[in-house]
PDB file of C-alpha atoms and ligand atoms in Angstrom:
ATOM      1  CA  MET R   1     -12.039 -15.748 -74.866  1.00 54.00           C
ATOM      2  CA  LYS R   2     -15.186 -13.903 -75.818  1.00 58.00           C
ATOM      3  CA  LYS R   3     -16.268 -13.196 -71.734  1.00 60.00           C
ATOM      4  CA  ILE R   4     -13.141 -12.976 -71.034  1.00 57.00           C
ATOM      5  CA  SER R   5     -12.702 -10.250 -74.049  1.00 61.00           C
ATOM      6  CA  PHE R   6     -15.049  -8.646 -72.901  1.00 55.00           C
ATOM      7  CA  ILE R   7     -14.815  -8.106 -69.065  1.00 56.00           C
ATOM      8  CA  LEU R   8     -11.247  -6.389 -70.266  1.00 52.00           C
ATOM      9  CA  LEU R   9     -12.988  -4.130 -72.086  1.00 56.00           C
ATOM     10  CA  PHE R  10     -15.765  -3.610 -69.498  1.00 56.00           C
ATOM     11  CA  SER R  11     -12.584  -2.989 -67.229  1.00 59.00           C
ATOM     12  CA  ILE R  12     -10.357  -0.665 -69.471  1.00 55.00           C
ATOM     13  CA  SER R  13     -13.675   1.397 -69.413  1.00 59.00           C
ATOM     14  CA  LEU R  14     -14.011   1.403 -66.237  1.00 54.00           C
ATOM     15  CA  VAL R  15     -10.992   2.621 -65.569  1.00 52.00           C
ATOM     16  CA  GLY R  16     -10.958   5.101 -68.261  1.00 53.00           C
ATOM     17  CA  ILE R  17     -14.908   7.480 -66.837  1.00 53.00           C
ATOM     18  CA  PHE R  18     -12.823   6.747 -63.332  1.00 50.00           C
ATOM     19  CA  LEU R  19      -9.506   9.087 -64.625  1.00 47.00           C
ATOM     20  CA  ILE R  20     -12.079  11.682 -66.824  1.00 48.00           C
ATOM     21  CA  LEU R  21     -14.343  12.166 -63.788  1.00 44.00           C
ATOM     22  CA  HIS R  22     -11.367  12.317 -61.408  1.00 49.00           C
ATOM     23  CA  GLN R  23      -9.604  14.521 -63.413  1.00 48.00           C
ATOM     24  CA  ALA R  24     -13.316  16.493 -63.817  1.00 42.00           C
ATOM     25  CA  TYR R  25     -13.617  16.483 -60.002  1.00 41.00           C
ATOM     26  CA  LEU R  26      -9.739  18.118 -59.685  1.00 39.00           C
ATOM     27  CA  THR R  27     -10.296  20.700 -62.519  1.00 38.00           C
ATOM     28  CA  ASP R  28     -13.466  21.618 -60.532  1.00 36.00           C
ATOM     29  CA  LYS R  29     -11.859  21.513 -56.887  1.00 36.00           C
ATOM     30  CA  GLU R  30      -8.941  23.635 -58.272  1.00 36.00           C
ATOM     31  CA  ASN R  31     -11.125  26.674 -59.384  1.00 36.00           C
ATOM     32  CA  ASN R  32     -13.288  26.117 -56.532  1.00 34.00           C
ATOM     33  CA  THR R  33     -10.348  27.269 -54.396  1.00 33.00           C
ATOM     34  CA  SER R  34      -9.089  29.681 -56.499  1.00 36.00           C
ATOM     35  CA  LEU R  35      -9.285  33.153 -55.573  1.00 41.00           C
ATOM     36  CA  ILE R  36     -11.969  34.605 -57.339  1.00 39.00           C
ATOM     37  CA  PHE R  37     -11.326  38.429 -58.657  1.00 45.00           C
ATOM     38  CA  ALA R  38     -14.330  38.222 -61.304  1.00 40.00           C
ATOM     39  CA  LYS R  39     -14.287  40.793 -63.496  1.00 40.00           C
ATOM     40  CA  MET R  40     -17.510  42.478 -62.360  1.00 39.00           C
ATOM     41  CA  PRO R  41     -20.695  39.766 -62.753  1.00 39.00           C
ATOM     42  CA  PRO R  42     -22.663  40.581 -66.211  1.00 39.00           C
ATOM     43  CA  ASN R  43     -25.450  42.182 -64.109  1.00 40.00           C
ATOM     44  CA  LEU R  44     -23.612  44.957 -62.032  1.00 35.00           C
ATOM     45  CA  SER R  45     -20.843  45.536 -65.157  1.00 34.00           C
ATOM     46  CA  SER R  46     -23.086  48.039 -66.441  1.00 37.00           C
ATOM     47  CA  GLN R  47     -23.494  49.761 -63.141  1.00 40.00           C
ATOM     48  CA  ILE R  48     -19.406  50.569 -62.541  1.00 44.00           C
ATOM     49  CA  SER R  49     -16.995  52.763 -62.939  1.00 67.00           C
ATOM     50  CA  PRO R  50     -13.604  51.627 -64.921  1.00 79.00           C
ATOM     51  CA  ASN R  51     -11.693  51.880 -61.476  1.00 90.00           C
ATOM     52  CA  GLU R  52     -14.431  48.660 -59.787  1.00 91.00           C
ATOM     53  CA  ILE R  53     -13.775  45.273 -59.453  1.00 91.00           C
ATOM     54  CA  PHE R  54     -15.391  42.363 -58.140  1.00 91.00           C
ATOM     55  CA  VAL R  55     -13.580  40.825 -54.803  1.00 91.00           C
ATOM     56  CA  SER R  56     -14.650  37.731 -53.740  1.00 86.00           C
ATOM     57  CA  PRO R  57     -13.097  36.256 -50.578  1.00 88.00           C
ATOM     58  CA  ALA R  58     -12.844  39.096 -48.808  1.00 93.00           C
ATOM     59  CA  VAL R  59      -8.982  41.265 -49.102  1.00 95.00           C
ATOM     60  CA  PRO R  60      -8.028  43.347 -45.663  1.00 97.00           C
ATOM     61  CA  ILE R  61      -6.396  46.539 -45.524  1.00 98.00           C
ATOM     62  CA  LEU R  62      -4.811  47.374 -42.526  1.00 98.00           C
ATOM     63  CA  MET R  63      -3.913  50.436 -41.586  1.00 98.00           C
ATOM     64  CA  TYR R  64      -0.996  51.421 -39.082  1.00 98.00           C
ATOM     65  CA  HIS R  65       0.751  55.137 -37.991  1.00 97.00           C
ATOM     66  CA  HIS R  66       3.623  54.800 -35.652  1.00 97.00           C
ATOM     67  CA  VAL R  67       4.529  51.582 -34.136  1.00 97.00           C
ATOM     68  CA  GLN R  68       6.263  52.847 -30.896  1.00 96.00           C
ATOM     69  CA  ASP R  69       5.308  52.705 -27.293  1.00 93.00           C
ATOM     70  CA  TYR R  70       3.430  56.271 -26.882  1.00 91.00           C
ATOM     71  CA  PRO R  71       5.540  59.358 -25.595  1.00 86.00           C
ATOM     72  CA  TYR R  72       5.933  59.165 -21.805  1.00 84.00           C
ATOM     73  CA  GLY R  73       4.129  63.006 -20.690  1.00 84.00           C
ATOM     74  CA  LYS R  74       3.008  63.431 -24.713  1.00 85.00           C
ATOM     75  CA  ASP R  75      -1.073  64.447 -24.261  1.00 84.00           C
ATOM     76  CA  LEU R  76      -3.564  61.864 -25.493  1.00 84.00           C
ATOM     77  CA  SER R  77      -4.924  63.256 -28.480  1.00 84.00           C
ATOM     78  CA  SER R  78      -2.921  60.944 -31.047  1.00 87.00           C
ATOM     79  CA  VAL R  79      -2.911  57.703 -28.824  1.00 89.00           C
ATOM     80  CA  SER R  80      -5.438  56.244 -31.643  1.00 91.00           C
ATOM     81  CA  ILE R  81      -2.063  56.266 -33.879  1.00 94.00           C
ATOM     82  CA  PHE R  82       0.939  54.371 -31.790  1.00 95.00           C
ATOM     83  CA  VAL R  83       0.615  50.788 -31.443  1.00 96.00           C
ATOM     84  CA  SER R  84       3.434  49.590 -29.263  1.00 96.00           C
ATOM     85  CA  PRO R  85       6.079  46.944 -30.791  1.00 97.00           C
ATOM     86  CA  ALA R  86       5.039  43.882 -28.646  1.00 97.00           C
ATOM     87  CA  THR R  87       1.672  44.605 -29.525  1.00 97.00           C
ATOM     88  CA  PHE R  88       2.206  44.548 -33.202  1.00 98.00           C
ATOM     89  CA  GLU R  89       4.402  41.491 -32.690  1.00 97.00           C
ATOM     90  CA  ALA R  90       0.718  39.932 -31.210  1.00 96.00           C
ATOM     91  CA  GLN R  91      -0.819  40.690 -34.010  1.00 97.00           C
ATOM     92  CA  LEU R  92       1.775  39.345 -36.716  1.00 97.00           C
ATOM     93  CA  ASN R  93       1.954  36.108 -34.389  1.00 97.00           C
ATOM     94  CA  TRP R  94      -1.439  36.208 -34.223  1.00 97.00           C
ATOM     95  CA  LEU R  95      -1.632  36.412 -38.610  1.00 97.00           C
ATOM     96  CA  ALA R  96       0.827  33.788 -39.195  1.00 96.00           C
ATOM     97  CA  SER R  97      -0.704  31.178 -36.893  1.00 96.00           C
ATOM     98  CA  ASN R  98      -4.323  32.076 -38.407  1.00 96.00           C
ATOM     99  CA  ASP R  99      -2.540  31.390 -42.533  1.00 95.00           C
ATOM    100  CA  PHE R 100      -2.667  34.841 -43.513  1.00 96.00           C
ATOM    101  CA  GLN R 101      -0.247  35.496 -46.354  1.00 97.00           C
ATOM    102  CA  THR R 102       0.395  39.024 -46.705  1.00 97.00           C
ATOM    103  CA  VAL R 103       0.131  40.544 -50.199  1.00 97.00           C
ATOM    104  CA  ASP R 104       0.601  44.035 -51.776  1.00 97.00           C
ATOM    105  CA  LEU R 105      -2.674  46.190 -53.435  1.00 97.00           C
ATOM    106  CA  SER R 106      -1.001  45.468 -57.042  1.00 96.00           C
ATOM    107  CA  TYR R 107      -2.837  41.442 -55.945  1.00 96.00           C
ATOM    108  CA  PHE R 108      -6.265  43.754 -57.020  1.00 93.00           C
ATOM    109  CA  LYS R 109      -5.393  43.701 -60.395  1.00 89.00           C
ATOM    110  CA  ASN R 110      -3.299  41.017 -60.586  1.00 87.00           C
ATOM    111  CA  PRO R 111      -4.720  38.062 -58.425  1.00 88.00           C
ATOM    112  CA  THR R 112      -1.935  35.070 -57.679  1.00 85.00           C
ATOM    113  CA  ARG R 113      -2.802  31.437 -55.922  1.00 87.00           C
ATOM    114  CA  LEU R 114      -1.886  32.514 -52.286  1.00 90.00           C
ATOM    115  CA  SER R 115      -1.345  28.980 -49.483  1.00 88.00           C
ATOM    116  CA  GLY R 116      -3.045  31.297 -46.588  1.00 93.00           C
ATOM    117  CA  LYS R 117      -5.812  34.083 -46.615  1.00 95.00           C
ATOM    118  CA  PRO R 118      -4.790  37.849 -48.412  1.00 96.00           C
ATOM    119  CA  ILE R 119      -4.142  41.010 -46.599  1.00 97.00           C
ATOM    120  CA  ILE R 120      -2.564  43.983 -46.700  1.00 98.00           C
ATOM    121  CA  LEU R 121      -0.473  46.085 -43.804  1.00 98.00           C
ATOM    122  CA  THR R 122      -0.166  49.506 -44.331  1.00 98.00           C
ATOM    123  CA  PHE R 123       1.721  51.879 -42.212  1.00 98.00           C
ATOM    124  CA  ASP R 124       0.922  55.507 -42.595  1.00 98.00           C
ATOM    125  CA  ASP R 125       3.303  58.728 -42.998  1.00 98.00           C
ATOM    126  CA  GLY R 126       6.897  57.266 -43.345  1.00 98.00           C
ATOM    127  CA  TYR R 127       7.815  58.027 -39.671  1.00 98.00           C
ATOM    128  CA  GLN R 128      11.151  57.129 -38.605  1.00 98.00           C
ATOM    129  CA  ASP R 129       9.293  53.671 -36.684  1.00 98.00           C
ATOM    130  CA  ALA R 130       8.355  52.118 -39.831  1.00 98.00           C
ATOM    131  CA  TYR R 131      12.708  51.921 -40.033  1.00 98.00           C
ATOM    132  CA  ASP R 132      13.367  51.355 -36.595  1.00 98.00           C
ATOM    133  CA  GLN R 133      10.546  48.672 -35.257  1.00 98.00           C
ATOM    134  CA  VAL R 134       7.826  47.744 -37.966  1.00 98.00           C
ATOM    135  CA  PHE R 135      10.446  46.115 -40.942  1.00 98.00           C
ATOM    136  CA  PRO R 136      12.785  44.207 -38.485  1.00 98.00           C
ATOM    137  CA  MET R 137       9.472  42.608 -37.405  1.00 98.00           C
ATOM    138  CA  LEU R 138       7.941  42.344 -40.619  1.00 98.00           C
ATOM    139  CA  LYS R 139      10.931  40.596 -41.986  1.00 98.00           C
ATOM    140  CA  LYS R 140      11.523  38.323 -38.987  1.00 98.00           C
ATOM    141  CA  TYR R 141       7.600  36.711 -39.558  1.00 97.00           C
ATOM    142  CA  GLY R 142       8.883  37.258 -43.570  1.00 97.00           C
ATOM    143  CA  PHE R 143       5.550  39.873 -44.188  1.00 98.00           C
ATOM    144  CA  ARG R 144       5.620  42.238 -47.027  1.00 98.00           C
ATOM    145  CA  ALA R 145       4.202  45.798 -46.898  1.00 98.00           C
ATOM    146  CA  THR R 146       3.154  49.090 -48.046  1.00 98.00           C
ATOM    147  CA  PHE R 147       4.317  52.691 -46.154  1.00 98.00           C
ATOM    148  CA  TYR R 148       2.594  56.072 -47.701  1.00 98.00           C
ATOM    149  CA  PRO R 149       5.213  58.710 -46.595  1.00 98.00           C
ATOM    150  CA  ILE R 150       4.541  62.164 -46.723  1.00 98.00           C
ATOM    151  CA  VAL R 151       6.579  62.901 -49.900  1.00 98.00           C
ATOM    152  CA  ASN R 152       8.279  66.062 -48.875  1.00 98.00           C
ATOM    153  CA  ASN R 153       8.966  64.981 -44.962  1.00 98.00           C
ATOM    154  CA  ILE R 154      11.275  61.954 -45.847  1.00 98.00           C
ATOM    155  CA  ASP R 155      14.508  62.807 -45.017  1.00 98.00           C
ATOM    156  CA  LYS R 156      13.611  64.705 -42.622  1.00 98.00           C
ATOM    157  CA  ALA R 157      13.925  64.443 -38.228  1.00 98.00           C
ATOM    158  CA  GLY R 158      11.601  61.652 -37.252  1.00 97.00           C
ATOM    159  CA  PHE R 159      10.684  60.789 -41.499  1.00 98.00           C
ATOM    160  CA  LEU R 160      12.374  57.652 -43.109  1.00 98.00           C
ATOM    161  CA  THR R 161      15.705  58.531 -45.202  1.00 98.00           C
ATOM    162  CA  SER R 162      15.925  57.910 -48.560  1.00 98.00           C
ATOM    163  CA  ASP R 163      18.381  55.420 -48.149  1.00 98.00           C
ATOM    164  CA  GLU R 164      16.255  53.663 -45.638  1.00 98.00           C
ATOM    165  CA  ILE R 165      13.376  53.489 -48.388  1.00 98.00           C
ATOM    166  CA  MET R 166      15.964  51.898 -50.624  1.00 98.00           C
ATOM    167  CA  GLU R 167      17.019  49.601 -47.950  1.00 98.00           C
ATOM    168  CA  MET R 168      13.109  48.444 -47.637  1.00 98.00           C
ATOM    169  CA  GLN R 169      11.772  48.295 -50.734  1.00 98.00           C
ATOM    170  CA  ASN R 170      15.144  46.098 -51.570  1.00 98.00           C
ATOM    171  CA  ASN R 171      13.586  43.696 -49.022  1.00 98.00           C
ATOM    172  CA  SER R 172      10.181  43.408 -50.516  1.00 97.00           C
ATOM    173  CA  MET R 173       8.242  46.363 -48.846  1.00 98.00           C
ATOM    174  CA  THR R 174       6.084  48.762 -51.698  1.00 98.00           C
ATOM    175  CA  PHE R 175       6.448  52.689 -51.364  1.00 98.00           C
ATOM    176  CA  GLY R 176       2.781  54.831 -52.891  1.00 98.00           C
ATOM    177  CA  SER R 177       2.182  58.349 -51.822  1.00 98.00           C
ATOM    178  CA  HIS R 178       1.035  60.063 -49.810  1.00 98.00           C
ATOM    179  CA  SER R 179       1.016  63.104 -50.621  1.00 98.00           C
ATOM    180  CA  LEU R 180       3.708  66.288 -50.702  1.00 98.00           C
ATOM    181  CA  SER R 181       2.574  68.106 -47.528  1.00 98.00           C
ATOM    182  CA  HIS R 182      -0.445  65.952 -45.952  1.00 98.00           C
ATOM    183  CA  PRO R 183      -3.543  68.838 -47.042  1.00 98.00           C
ATOM    184  CA  ASN R 184      -7.194  68.109 -46.528  1.00 98.00           C
ATOM    185  CA  LEU R 185      -6.905  67.536 -50.461  1.00 98.00           C
ATOM    186  CA  THR R 186     -10.770  68.804 -50.173  1.00 97.00           C
ATOM    187  CA  GLU R 187      -9.973  72.407 -49.041  1.00 98.00           C
ATOM    188  CA  ILE R 188      -7.556  73.824 -51.608  1.00 97.00           C
ATOM    189  CA  SER R 189      -7.819  74.146 -54.989  1.00 96.00           C
ATOM    190  CA  GLU R 190      -7.348  71.876 -57.817  1.00 95.00           C
ATOM    191  CA  GLN R 191      -4.630  73.385 -59.150  1.00 96.00           C
ATOM    192  CA  GLN R 192      -3.115  72.148 -55.349  1.00 97.00           C
ATOM    193  CA  ALA R 193      -4.429  69.153 -55.640  1.00 97.00           C
ATOM    194  CA  GLN R 194      -3.178  68.092 -58.571  1.00 96.00           C
ATOM    195  CA  GLN R 195       0.677  69.426 -57.353  1.00 96.00           C
ATOM    196  CA  GLU R 196      -0.010  66.866 -54.204  1.00 98.00           C
ATOM    197  CA  ILE R 197      -0.990  63.759 -56.341  1.00 98.00           C
ATOM    198  CA  TYR R 198       1.115  64.315 -59.035  1.00 97.00           C
ATOM    199  CA  ALA R 199       4.358  65.513 -58.147  1.00 97.00           C
ATOM    200  CA  SER R 200       4.792  63.575 -55.029  1.00 98.00           C
ATOM    201  CA  LYS R 201       3.764  60.153 -57.371  1.00 98.00           C
ATOM    202  CA  LYS R 202       7.132  61.713 -59.521  1.00 97.00           C
ATOM    203  CA  ILE R 203       9.277  62.771 -56.082  1.00 98.00           C
ATOM    204  CA  LEU R 204       9.024  59.148 -54.854  1.00 98.00           C
ATOM    205  CA  GLU R 205       9.387  57.573 -58.444  1.00 98.00           C
ATOM    206  CA  GLN R 206      12.542  59.564 -58.242  1.00 98.00           C
ATOM    207  CA  ILE R 207      13.735  58.185 -54.992  1.00 98.00           C
ATOM    208  CA  THR R 208      12.639  54.986 -55.100  1.00 98.00           C
ATOM    209  CA  GLY R 209      13.748  54.407 -59.558  1.00 98.00           C
ATOM    210  CA  LYS R 210      10.562  52.198 -59.269  1.00 97.00           C
ATOM    211  CA  GLU R 211       7.052  53.055 -60.840  1.00 98.00           C
ATOM    212  CA  VAL R 212       4.441  54.260 -58.161  1.00 98.00           C
ATOM    213  CA  SER R 213       1.119  52.800 -58.053  1.00 98.00           C
ATOM    214  CA  ASP R 214      -0.404  53.662 -54.389  1.00 98.00           C
ATOM    215  CA  PHE R 215      -2.051  56.304 -53.202  1.00 98.00           C
ATOM    216  CA  CYS R 216      -3.385  57.226 -49.462  1.00 98.00           C
ATOM    217  CA  TYR R 217      -5.018  59.783 -48.983  1.00 98.00           C
ATOM    218  CA  PRO R 218      -3.859  62.498 -46.357  1.00 98.00           C
ATOM    219  CA  GLY R 219      -6.601  62.108 -43.190  1.00 97.00           C
ATOM    220  CA  GLY R 220      -8.659  60.659 -45.162  1.00 97.00           C
ATOM    221  CA  LYS R 221      -9.908  63.463 -46.991  1.00 98.00           C
ATOM    222  CA  LEU R 222     -11.580  62.789 -50.547  1.00 97.00           C
ATOM    223  CA  ASP R 223     -13.881  64.133 -53.135  1.00 96.00           C
ATOM    224  CA  GLN R 224     -14.230  63.630 -56.683  1.00 94.00           C
ATOM    225  CA  THR R 225     -11.794  65.554 -57.775  1.00 95.00           C
ATOM    226  CA  ALA R 226      -9.418  64.235 -55.518  1.00 96.00           C
ATOM    227  CA  ILE R 227     -10.347  60.487 -57.500  1.00 96.00           C
ATOM    228  CA  ASN R 228      -9.938  62.488 -60.562  1.00 95.00           C
ATOM    229  CA  ILE R 229      -6.645  63.369 -60.573  1.00 96.00           C
ATOM    230  CA  VAL R 230      -5.409  60.396 -58.628  1.00 97.00           C
ATOM    231  CA  ALA R 231      -6.674  58.457 -61.529  1.00 95.00           C
ATOM    232  CA  ASN R 232      -5.589  60.514 -64.689  1.00 95.00           C
ATOM    233  CA  SER R 233      -1.902  60.690 -62.663  1.00 96.00           C
ATOM    234  CA  GLY R 234      -1.934  56.917 -63.388  1.00 96.00           C
ATOM    235  CA  TYR R 235      -1.653  55.342 -59.640  1.00 98.00           C
ATOM    236  CA  SER R 236      -4.080  52.131 -59.725  1.00 97.00           C
ATOM    237  CA  THR R 237      -4.917  52.155 -56.366  1.00 98.00           C
ATOM    238  CA  ALA R 238      -5.624  54.901 -53.730  1.00 98.00           C
ATOM    239  CA  THR R 239      -6.583  53.892 -49.528  1.00 98.00           C
ATOM    240  CA  THR R 240      -8.859  55.915 -47.146  1.00 98.00           C
ATOM    241  CA  THR R 241      -9.821  55.450 -43.774  1.00 97.00           C
ATOM    242  CA  SER R 242     -13.257  53.656 -43.863  1.00 96.00           C
ATOM    243  CA  ASN R 243     -13.145  50.793 -41.676  1.00 95.00           C
ATOM    244  CA  LYS R 244     -14.066  48.408 -43.249  1.00 94.00           C
ATOM    245  CA  ILE R 245     -12.917  45.171 -45.020  1.00 94.00           C
ATOM    246  CA  ASN R 246     -13.119  45.172 -49.148  1.00 95.00           C
ATOM    247  CA  LEU R 247     -15.410  42.551 -50.621  1.00 93.00           C
ATOM    248  CA  GLY R 248     -17.769  42.523 -53.490  1.00 90.00           C
ATOM    249  CA  LYS R 249     -18.260  45.531 -55.531  1.00 92.00           C
ATOM    250  CA  THR R 250     -14.902  48.104 -54.831  1.00 94.00           C
ATOM    251  CA  ASP R 251     -13.392  50.700 -55.832  1.00 96.00           C
ATOM    252  CA  LEU R 252      -9.805  50.465 -56.553  1.00 97.00           C
ATOM    253  CA  LEU R 253      -9.662  54.183 -55.958  1.00 97.00           C
ATOM    254  CA  GLN R 254     -11.335  53.897 -52.458  1.00 97.00           C
ATOM    255  CA  LEU R 255     -10.491  50.736 -51.100  1.00 98.00           C
ATOM    256  CA  ASN R 256     -11.410  50.410 -47.334  1.00 97.00           C
ATOM    257  CA  ARG R 257      -9.086  50.423 -44.432  1.00 98.00           C
ATOM    258  CA  LEU R 258      -9.350  48.343 -40.532  1.00 97.00           C
ATOM    259  CA  ASP R 259      -8.106  51.211 -38.329  1.00 97.00           C
ATOM    260  CA  ILE R 260      -5.468  48.973 -35.906  1.00 97.00           C
ATOM    261  CA  GLU R 261      -4.632  50.514 -32.479  1.00 94.00           C
ATOM    262  CA  ASN R 262      -3.079  49.651 -29.407  1.00 94.00           C
ATOM    263  CA  GLU R 263      -5.971  48.636 -28.025  1.00 93.00           C
ATOM    264  CA  THR R 264      -7.217  46.034 -31.328  1.00 93.00           C
ATOM    265  CA  ARG R 265      -7.176  42.202 -30.338  1.00 93.00           C
ATOM    266  CA  PHE R 266      -7.214  40.589 -34.113  1.00 93.00           C
ATOM    267  CA  GLU R 267      -9.000  37.833 -32.004  1.00 92.00           C
ATOM    268  CA  ASN R 268     -11.731  39.549 -31.377  1.00 90.00           C
ATOM    269  CA  LEU R 269     -12.134  41.522 -34.758  1.00 90.00           C
ATOM    270  CA  PRO R 270     -15.024  39.784 -36.946  1.00 86.00           C
ATOM    271  CA  ALA R 271     -13.638  41.145 -39.633  1.00 87.00           C
ATOM    272  CA  LEU R 272     -10.644  39.150 -39.458  1.00 90.00           C
ATOM    273  CA  LYS R 273     -11.583  36.236 -37.249  1.00 86.00           C
ATOM    274  CA  ASN R 274     -14.452  35.806 -39.399  1.00 83.00           C
ATOM    275  CA  LEU R 275     -12.159  34.993 -42.624  1.00 85.00           C
TER     276      LEU R 275
HETATM  277 ZN1  LIG V   1      -1.453  60.562 -42.438  1.00 70.35          ZN
END
């Protein structure tokens, strides 16, 4: 009898130990697979500005302008900012079949657990093709994106209308400011820069009825004054044209973006295919 009790007790203990170890394994596994947006590692925290975070794994931001066939007869000076609808669809298809999941820029501050690899799609200048070409294609793939209209051009010919912006926003699209008139912020007065950065936020907020948290430097031109105005205007993120992914020590007000052109093949792009 004693022997049976001992065996029973021993078996129960074994099961108990197994359960404890298994739980520890699961917890560990969960931590490993979660997306790590650590606050800064302690040794770096003293060297960073308030806008810097530590990003791992990498989060690529793609930069598009026009999605339409290059206009026939147009000189080739702006060919680099046109991606054809066919190429665009092939690129979205590649992202979908390679486990990418589109997120907004707010992801940097509030990362959520994803089933796929995070990626952010951005479209500059607010051209009409953002509604005609990009929006239907994104909906088809269940993707979201951030659009940066030039605020003074909204409702002008060739650019997004306020109604289109509202419709897109109601379908998971996000809008950030690309200034009022797309100046080189490093070549205008501080007062003018203030107007371009702050007033454009307020006007876009009136159009969208929502807080605007994302800014995009026109032409990728910025200096410390511009960055300070962006920070003081209440933006959480700002994107540049620096052609890199965001990994490791990352400044949220100087986010890098990969320049996507019609010739860009994602399957050949090291920044994407190795993620
Ligand atoms: Zn632009």
